[in-house]
Amino acid sequence: MTKFRTLDDLTDISGKVALVRVDLNLPMQEGTVTDLTRVHASAPTILELADKGAKVLLLAHFGRPKGERVSTQSLSMVVAAVQGVLGREVMFVPEIAGPVVAQSIGILRAGDIAILENTRFWKGEEKNDPELVKAIAAIADFYVNDAFSAAHRAHATTEGLAHVLPAYAGRSMEAELKALEAALGNPARPVAAVVGGAKVSSKLDVLQHLVTQVDHLIIGGGMANTFLAARGIDVGKSLCEHDLAATVEEIMAAADTAGCTVHLPYEVVVSKEFAANPPSLRVCNVHEVAADEMILDVGASAVEALADVLKTCRTLVWNGPMGAFETVPFDAATVALAKIAAALTREGSLVSVAGGGDTVAALNHAGVAGDFTYISTAGGAFLEWIEGRELPGVVALTI
Ligand code: ADP
Ligand code: MG
C-alpha cells in the first residue's frame, strides 16, 4: 500500500498558507458552469483547511491555453460557482506567483479562500519548470494535492510542488487512492473486471494489464465485436476493428496463462439501423448476426449469465458501457448489469469501483452510481491507473 500524508497529519496550521491543487476544469456553456461535481469533490478538503485556519490558495488549470493568457479561459469565471458550493466568499488572484500573490496573502485572514489564475497560462506549468515551482512555492507553507484527475500529469502544480513543500493528499485524493487500492492493489478475490466501450484500440493497455490482475474479464460494448470477429464470428456491419485479430489472440493467450476467464457475449441485440427503437431490432445468438446488421448491445440472457459471475466475485472494476447506451433500448445490458452490481454492493458482498467518462454517465443513467463503493470521475488518470501505470502526482506524494 502506497503511503502518503493526509490532512490528519496537519496540526497547528492557523494562519499558514496552503497551496491546494484541485480540479476546476469545469464543463461550461456560454460562460455558465454546467456541472459542479468537481467542486463538490474538493469542497471537504478546502473547508477543512479553512476551518483549521489556513489561508487556502487554490491552484487549478482550465482548458488548454498552452502557456498564454487567454481571457476566455480565466479561472475568474468559476469563482461564483465555487463560492456557491462552498458557501463562503472566495477571492480571485490573477497570478500564481510573485508580488500580487504575496499582497493577496497579506489581505487574506486565517480561514480565507482564494483561487489563483489558470496555471496553464504559464508555460512552466506543463513543463514542470523548477523555476516556476520555486516561485509558486515561495509564498506557501505546505502543499495539498486533491486533484487525482490531474495526477497522471507531471506538471508544476500536480507534481513539482510536492518535492519542494511538505506535501499532503487531500480528502478526495485520499478516497480515490483507497478505493483504487481496494480494487486493484490488494483486492478481495475473486475479482471481476467489466471492460466495454467503443474500441479495443483505445483500451489495449487496460486489457493487457487487467488479464494479469483479475479472475474474470467481462468484455462488452463495441470492443466485444472485435473479440468475436477475431474468434471467427461474423459480426455483420458492427463497429469492429478487424485488424486487431492478432492482438485479441495475444490478450486471450495472456488471460489463459494468468488464469483469467474471459467472458464474451453469446447473445446480442442487433439492428439494421442505428436509431432509437428501430423496427429491425432483434435479439439473436452471436452466430446468427446477418451481414446487414450491427451488434449494439448484449442480450438479456447473456447479461443474466454475467450476473451469475458477479455473484461469485468480491471485487469489481468497471470501465466502459456494455452497449450503445445513449440510444434506447441499447442501454438495457449496461443498466441491468449496473443494477446487479449495485445490489451486490448494497448487500455487502461486492466492492465495486467504476470510472470513465461514459461509464459514469451510464451508471448515472441507470440510477445506481450512489450504490457503487466508489465512482472515479478522474477519466484519464483512472484509465492509467487500471493500466497499472504509476501516476507521477501520486508517486510524488508517497512517503
Ligand atoms: P468510457 O468513456 O467510460 O471510458 P468509452 O469512451 O470507451 O467509455 O466508450 C463509450 C462509448 O462506446 C459509448 O459512446 C457507447 O455508445 C459506445 N458503444 C458501446 N457499445 C457499442 C456498440 N456495440 N457499438 C457501437 N458503440 C458502442
Ligand atoms: Mg469515453
Coordinates of C-alpha atoms and ligand atoms in Angstrom, one line a residue:
M1 CA 0.0 0.0 0.0
T2 CA 1.3 3.3 -1.0
K3 CA 1.8 5.6 2.0
F4 CA 1.1 9.3 1.9
R5 CA 0.4 12.1 4.4
T6 CA -3.2 13.3 4.7
L7 CA -4.9 16.2 6.3
D8 CA -4.9 14.2 9.5
D9 CA -1.1 14.9 9.7
L10 CA -1.7 18.7 9.6
T11 CA -2.0 20.4 13.0
D12 CA -1.4 24.0 14.0
I13 CA -2.0 25.4 10.6
S14 CA -3.7 28.6 11.7
G15 CA -2.5 31.5 9.6
K16 CA -0.4 29.2 7.5
V17 CA -0.5 29.4 3.7
A18 CA -1.8 26.2 2.0
L19 CA -1.4 25.7 -1.8
V20 CA -4.2 23.3 -2.7
R21 CA -4.2 21.7 -6.2
V22 CA -7.8 21.0 -7.1
D23 CA -9.8 20.2 -10.3
L24 CA -11.7 23.2 -11.5
N25 CA -11.6 22.2 -15.1
L26 CA -15.4 22.6 -15.1
P27 CA -17.7 22.0 -18.0
M28 CA -19.1 25.3 -19.2
Q29 CA -21.6 26.5 -21.7
E30 CA -21.7 30.2 -22.7
G31 CA -19.9 31.3 -19.6
T32 CA -22.0 29.3 -17.2
V33 CA -20.7 26.3 -15.3
T34 CA -22.9 23.3 -16.2
D35 CA -21.7 20.7 -13.7
L36 CA -20.3 21.2 -10.2
T37 CA -19.2 17.6 -9.4
R38 CA -15.5 18.5 -9.4
V39 CA -16.1 21.4 -7.0
H40 CA -18.1 19.2 -4.7
A41 CA -15.3 16.6 -4.7
S42 CA -12.8 19.1 -3.3
A43 CA -15.1 21.1 -1.0
P44 CA -14.4 18.9 2.0
T45 CA -10.6 19.5 1.7
I46 CA -11.0 23.2 1.1
L47 CA -13.4 23.7 4.0
E48 CA -11.4 21.5 6.4
L49 CA -8.2 23.5 5.8
A50 CA -10.1 26.8 6.0
D51 CA -11.8 25.7 9.2
K52 CA -8.4 24.8 10.7
G53 CA -7.4 28.4 10.0
A54 CA -5.2 28.1 6.9
K55 CA -5.1 30.7 4.2
V56 CA -6.2 28.5 1.4
L57 CA -4.9 29.2 -2.1
L58 CA -6.5 27.0 -4.8
L59 CA -4.4 26.1 -7.9
A60 CA -6.1 24.6 -10.9
H61 CA -5.9 24.5 -14.7
F62 CA -8.7 25.3 -17.1
G63 CA -8.8 24.2 -20.7
R64 CA -5.7 24.2 -22.9
P65 CA -4.4 27.8 -23.1
K66 CA -0.9 26.5 -23.9
G67 CA 1.2 28.9 -21.8
E68 CA -0.7 32.1 -22.9
R69 CA -3.2 34.3 -21.1
V70 CA -6.5 33.6 -22.8
S71 CA -9.2 35.7 -21.3
T72 CA -12.0 33.2 -22.1
Q73 CA -10.1 30.6 -20.0
S74 CA -9.5 32.7 -16.9
L75 CA -10.4 30.9 -13.6
S76 CA -12.2 34.1 -12.6
M77 CA -15.1 32.6 -14.4
V78 CA -15.6 29.8 -11.9
V79 CA -15.3 31.9 -8.7
A80 CA -19.1 32.3 -8.4
A81 CA -19.7 28.6 -8.8
V82 CA -17.1 27.7 -6.2
Q83 CA -18.5 30.3 -3.8
G84 CA -21.9 28.7 -4.3
V85 CA -20.7 25.2 -3.4
L86 CA -18.5 26.3 -0.5
G87 CA -21.0 28.8 0.9
R88 CA -18.0 31.1 1.6
E89 CA -16.6 34.2 0.0
V90 CA -13.7 33.3 -2.4
M91 CA -11.2 35.9 -3.6
F92 CA -9.7 35.8 -7.1
V93 CA -6.0 36.4 -7.7
P94 CA -5.0 36.9 -11.3
E95 CA -1.5 35.4 -10.8
I96 CA 0.0 32.2 -9.4
A97 CA 3.3 33.6 -8.1
G98 CA 5.1 36.8 -7.3
P99 CA 4.2 40.1 -5.6
V100 CA 0.5 40.1 -6.5
V101 CA 0.0 36.7 -4.8
A102 CA 2.2 37.9 -1.8
Q103 CA 0.0 41.0 -1.4
S104 CA -3.2 38.9 -1.6
I105 CA -1.9 36.7 1.2
G106 CA -1.4 39.8 3.3
I107 CA -5.0 40.7 2.8
L108 CA -6.4 37.2 3.5
R109 CA -7.2 36.3 7.1
A110 CA -6.8 32.9 8.6
G111 CA -9.6 30.7 7.1
D112 CA -10.0 32.7 3.9
I113 CA -10.0 31.1 0.5
A114 CA -8.7 32.4 -2.8
I115 CA -8.5 31.0 -6.4
L116 CA -5.3 31.7 -8.2
E117 CA -5.3 32.1 -12.0
N118 CA -5.3 29.2 -14.5
T119 CA -1.9 27.5 -14.0
R120 CA -1.7 26.7 -17.7
F121 CA -1.4 30.4 -18.6
W122 CA 2.3 29.8 -17.6
K123 CA 4.5 27.7 -19.9
G124 CA 6.4 26.3 -16.9
E125 CA 3.3 24.5 -15.6
E126 CA 3.2 21.7 -18.2
K127 CA 7.0 21.7 -18.5
N128 CA 7.2 21.2 -14.7
D129 CA 9.8 24.0 -14.7
P130 CA 11.7 24.1 -11.5
E131 CA 11.9 27.9 -11.6
L132 CA 8.1 28.2 -11.7
V133 CA 7.8 25.6 -9.0
K134 CA 10.1 27.6 -6.8
A135 CA 8.3 30.8 -7.4
I136 CA 4.9 29.3 -6.6
A137 CA 6.2 27.5 -3.5
A138 CA 8.0 30.7 -2.2
I139 CA 4.9 32.1 -0.5
A140 CA 3.4 28.8 0.9
D141 CA 3.9 26.7 4.0
F142 CA 2.6 23.4 2.6
Y143 CA 1.0 21.8 -0.5
V144 CA -2.1 19.6 -0.7
N145 CA -3.0 17.7 -3.8
D146 CA -6.7 17.0 -4.1
A147 CA -6.8 16.5 -7.9
F148 CA -6.4 12.8 -8.6
S149 CA -7.8 13.6 -12.1
A150 CA -4.6 15.5 -12.9
A151 CA -2.2 13.1 -11.2
H152 CA -1.2 11.4 -14.4
R153 CA 0.5 14.6 -15.5
A154 CA 3.9 15.6 -14.1
H155 CA 3.2 19.3 -14.1
A156 CA 4.5 22.0 -11.8
T157 CA 1.3 22.2 -9.7
T158 CA 0.5 18.4 -9.9
E159 CA 3.9 17.0 -9.2
G160 CA 6.7 19.6 -8.9
L161 CA 5.4 21.3 -5.8
A162 CA 5.2 18.1 -3.8
H163 CA 9.0 17.9 -4.0
V164 CA 9.7 21.4 -2.6
L165 CA 7.0 21.8 0.1
P166 CA 5.6 19.4 2.7
A167 CA 3.0 17.5 0.7
Y168 CA -0.3 16.0 1.7
A169 CA -3.1 14.2 -0.1
G170 CA -6.5 16.0 0.2
R171 CA -9.6 14.1 1.2
S172 CA -10.8 13.4 -2.4
M173 CA -7.3 12.2 -3.4
E174 CA -7.2 10.0 -0.3
A175 CA -10.6 8.5 -1.0
E176 CA -9.7 7.8 -4.7
L177 CA -6.4 6.2 -3.7
K178 CA -8.0 4.0 -1.1
A179 CA -10.8 2.9 -3.4
L180 CA -8.4 2.0 -6.3
E181 CA -6.1 0.2 -3.9
A182 CA -9.1 -1.8 -2.6
A183 CA -10.0 -2.7 -6.2
L184 CA -6.6 -3.5 -7.8
G185 CA -3.9 -3.2 -5.1
N186 CA -4.8 -5.9 -2.7
P187 CA -8.4 -6.8 -3.6
A188 CA -10.7 -9.4 -2.1
R189 CA -11.0 -12.3 -4.6
P190 CA -12.4 -13.3 -6.9
V191 CA -12.0 -10.1 -8.9
A192 CA -14.1 -9.3 -12.0
A193 CA -13.4 -6.5 -14.5
V194 CA -16.1 -5.3 -16.9
V195 CA -14.5 -3.6 -19.9
G196 CA -16.7 -2.2 -22.5
G197 CA -16.9 0.9 -24.7
A198 CA -16.4 1.5 -28.3
K199 CA -13.0 0.3 -29.2
V200 CA -10.3 -2.3 -28.3
S201 CA -7.6 0.0 -29.6
S202 CA -8.3 2.7 -27.1
K203 CA -8.1 0.2 -24.2
L204 CA -5.3 -2.2 -25.2
D205 CA -3.2 -1.4 -22.2
V206 CA -6.2 -1.7 -19.9
L207 CA -7.0 -5.1 -21.2
Q208 CA -3.4 -6.3 -21.1
H209 CA -2.9 -5.2 -17.5
L210 CA -6.3 -6.5 -16.3
V211 CA -5.9 -10.0 -17.6
T212 CA -2.9 -10.3 -15.2
Q213 CA -4.8 -8.9 -12.3
V214 CA -8.4 -10.2 -12.3
D215 CA -10.1 -13.6 -12.2
H216 CA -12.9 -12.7 -14.7
L217 CA -12.7 -10.3 -17.6
I218 CA -16.2 -9.4 -18.9
I219 CA -16.0 -7.9 -22.4
G220 CA -18.9 -5.9 -23.7
G221 CA -19.6 -2.9 -25.9
G222 CA -18.2 -2.4 -29.3
M223 CA -14.9 -4.0 -28.2
A224 CA -16.7 -7.3 -27.8
N225 CA -17.3 -7.3 -31.5
T226 CA -13.6 -7.2 -32.2
F227 CA -13.1 -10.2 -29.9
L228 CA -16.0 -12.1 -31.5
A229 CA -14.7 -11.3 -35.0
A230 CA -11.2 -12.5 -34.0
R231 CA -12.8 -15.8 -33.0
G232 CA -14.2 -16.2 -36.4
I233 CA -17.7 -14.9 -35.8
D234 CA -19.4 -12.8 -38.5
V235 CA -20.4 -9.5 -36.8
G236 CA -22.0 -8.0 -39.9
K237 CA -21.9 -4.2 -40.0
S238 CA -21.0 -3.9 -36.3
L239 CA -18.4 -1.4 -35.1
C240 CA -15.3 -3.7 -35.2
E241 CA -11.6 -3.5 -35.5
H242 CA -10.9 -6.4 -37.8
D243 CA -7.2 -5.6 -38.0
L244 CA -6.8 -6.3 -34.3
A245 CA -7.4 -10.1 -34.5
A246 CA -3.8 -11.0 -33.7
T247 CA -3.8 -8.6 -30.7
V248 CA -7.0 -10.1 -29.4
E249 CA -5.5 -13.6 -29.6
E250 CA -2.5 -12.3 -27.6
I251 CA -4.8 -10.9 -24.9
M252 CA -6.7 -14.2 -24.8
A253 CA -3.5 -16.2 -24.5
A254 CA -2.2 -13.9 -21.8
A255 CA -5.5 -14.4 -19.9
D256 CA -5.2 -18.1 -20.3
T257 CA -1.7 -18.1 -18.8
A258 CA -2.7 -15.9 -15.9
G259 CA -5.8 -18.0 -15.1
C260 CA -8.2 -15.2 -16.1
T261 CA -11.6 -16.3 -17.6
V262 CA -12.7 -14.1 -20.4
H263 CA -16.4 -13.7 -20.9
L264 CA -17.7 -12.7 -24.3
P265 CA -21.4 -12.2 -25.1
Y266 CA -23.1 -15.2 -26.6
E267 CA -26.4 -13.4 -27.2
V268 CA -26.6 -9.9 -28.7
V269 CA -29.1 -7.2 -29.6
V270 CA -28.9 -6.3 -33.3
S271 CA -30.4 -3.8 -35.7
K272 CA -30.0 -2.8 -39.3
E273 CA -30.0 0.9 -38.4
F274 CA -28.6 2.8 -35.5
A275 CA -31.6 4.7 -34.1
A276 CA -33.8 4.6 -31.1
N277 CA -36.2 1.6 -31.0
P278 CA -35.5 0.7 -34.7
P279 CA -38.1 -1.5 -36.4
S280 CA -35.3 -4.0 -37.4
L281 CA -34.3 -4.6 -33.7
R282 CA -33.9 -8.3 -32.7
V283 CA -32.1 -10.4 -30.2
C284 CA -30.1 -13.4 -31.5
N285 CA -27.2 -15.7 -30.9
V286 CA -23.8 -14.3 -31.8
H287 CA -23.6 -16.9 -34.6
E288 CA -26.8 -15.5 -36.3
V289 CA -25.9 -11.9 -37.0
A290 CA -26.8 -11.0 -40.6
A291 CA -24.4 -9.3 -42.9
D292 CA -26.5 -6.1 -42.8
E293 CA -27.0 -6.0 -39.0
M294 CA -24.9 -4.4 -36.3
I295 CA -24.5 -5.5 -32.7
L296 CA -25.5 -2.7 -30.4
D297 CA -25.9 -4.4 -27.0
V298 CA -25.5 -7.6 -25.1
G299 CA -28.7 -9.8 -24.9
A300 CA -30.6 -10.2 -21.7
S301 CA -29.8 -13.9 -21.1
A302 CA -26.1 -13.2 -21.6
V303 CA -26.4 -10.5 -19.0
E304 CA -28.0 -13.0 -16.6
A305 CA -25.0 -15.3 -17.1
L306 CA -22.7 -12.3 -16.3
A307 CA -24.8 -11.6 -13.2
D308 CA -24.1 -15.1 -12.0
V309 CA -20.4 -14.5 -12.5
L310 CA -20.6 -11.2 -10.4
K311 CA -22.4 -13.1 -7.7
T312 CA -19.3 -15.3 -7.2
C313 CA -17.0 -12.2 -7.0
R314 CA -15.9 -10.0 -4.2
T315 CA -14.5 -7.1 -6.2
L316 CA -15.5 -5.4 -9.4
V317 CA -13.7 -2.9 -11.5
W318 CA -15.8 -1.4 -14.3
N319 CA -14.8 0.7 -17.3
G320 CA -16.9 1.1 -20.4
P321 CA -20.6 0.6 -21.2
M322 CA -21.9 -2.8 -22.4
G323 CA -23.7 -1.3 -25.3
A324 CA -24.5 1.9 -27.2
F325 CA -26.3 3.1 -24.0
E326 CA -27.1 6.6 -25.2
T327 CA -29.7 5.2 -27.6
V328 CA -32.7 3.2 -26.3
P329 CA -33.0 0.3 -25.9
F330 CA -29.3 -0.3 -26.3
D331 CA -28.8 0.8 -22.7
A332 CA -30.5 -2.3 -21.4
A333 CA -27.5 -4.5 -20.7
T334 CA -25.5 -1.7 -19.1
V335 CA -28.4 -0.8 -16.9
A336 CA -29.2 -4.4 -15.9
L337 CA -25.6 -5.3 -15.1
A338 CA -25.2 -2.0 -13.2
K339 CA -28.3 -2.7 -11.1
I340 CA -26.9 -6.2 -10.2
A341 CA -23.6 -4.8 -9.2
A342 CA -25.3 -2.1 -7.2
A343 CA -27.5 -4.7 -5.4
L344 CA -24.5 -6.9 -4.6
T345 CA -22.6 -3.9 -3.3
R346 CA -25.6 -2.9 -1.1
E347 CA -25.7 -6.4 0.3
G348 CA -22.1 -6.1 1.2
S349 CA -20.8 -9.0 -0.9
L350 CA -19.1 -6.8 -3.6
V351 CA -16.6 -3.9 -3.6
S352 CA -17.4 -2.1 -6.8
V353 CA -15.3 0.6 -8.3
A354 CA -16.1 2.2 -11.7
G355 CA -14.6 5.0 -13.8
G356 CA -14.5 6.6 -17.2
G357 CA -16.4 9.5 -18.7
D358 CA -19.1 7.5 -20.5
T359 CA -19.2 4.8 -17.8
V360 CA -20.1 7.4 -15.1
A361 CA -22.7 8.8 -17.4
A362 CA -24.1 5.3 -17.9
L363 CA -24.2 4.5 -14.2
N364 CA -25.9 7.8 -13.5
H365 CA -28.4 6.9 -16.3
A366 CA -29.0 3.6 -14.5
G367 CA -29.6 5.5 -11.3
V368 CA -27.1 3.4 -9.3
A369 CA -24.0 5.5 -9.2
G370 CA -24.6 6.2 -5.5
D371 CA -24.7 2.4 -4.7
F372 CA -21.3 1.7 -6.0
T373 CA -18.5 1.6 -3.5
Y374 CA -16.6 4.2 -5.4
I375 CA -17.1 6.1 -8.7
S376 CA -14.0 7.7 -10.1
T377 CA -14.6 10.8 -12.1
A378 CA -10.9 11.1 -13.0
G379 CA -11.1 10.0 -16.6
G380 CA -7.6 9.7 -18.0
A381 CA -6.0 9.2 -14.6
F382 CA -8.4 6.4 -13.7
L383 CA -7.6 4.7 -17.0
E384 CA -3.9 5.0 -16.5
W385 CA -4.3 3.5 -13.0
I386 CA -6.1 0.5 -14.4
E387 CA -3.4 0.2 -17.0
G388 CA -1.1 -0.4 -14.0
R389 CA 0.9 2.8 -14.5
E390 CA 2.4 4.8 -11.8
L391 CA 0.9 8.3 -11.7
P392 CA 3.5 11.0 -11.1
G393 CA 1.3 13.2 -9.0
V394 CA 0.6 10.2 -6.7
V395 CA 4.2 9.0 -6.6
A396 CA 5.3 12.5 -5.5
L397 CA 3.0 12.3 -2.5
T398 CA 4.4 9.0 -1.4
I399 CA 6.5 8.9 1.7
Ligands
ADP1 P1 -15.5 5.5 -21.1 O1 -15.7 6.9 -21.5 O2 -16.4 5.1 -20.0 O3 -14.1 5.0 -21.0 P2 -15.7 4.6 -23.9 O4 -15.5 6.0 -24.3 O5 -14.6 3.7 -24.1 O6 -16.1 4.6 -22.4 O7 -17.0 4.0 -24.7 C1 -18.2 4.6 -24.6 C2 -18.9 4.5 -26.0 O8 -18.9 3.2 -26.5 C3 -20.3 5.0 -25.9 O9 -20.5 6.2 -26.6 C4 -21.1 3.9 -26.5 O10 -22.2 4.3 -27.3 C5 -20.1 3.1 -27.3 N1 -20.5 1.7 -27.6 C6 -20.7 0.8 -26.7 N2 -21.1 -0.4 -27.2 C7 -21.2 -0.1 -28.6 C8 -21.6 -0.9 -29.7 N3 -21.9 -2.2 -29.6 N4 -21.5 -0.3 -30.9 C9 -21.1 1.0 -31.0 N5 -20.8 1.8 -30.0 C10 -20.8 1.2 -28.8
MG2 MG -15.4 7.9 -23.4

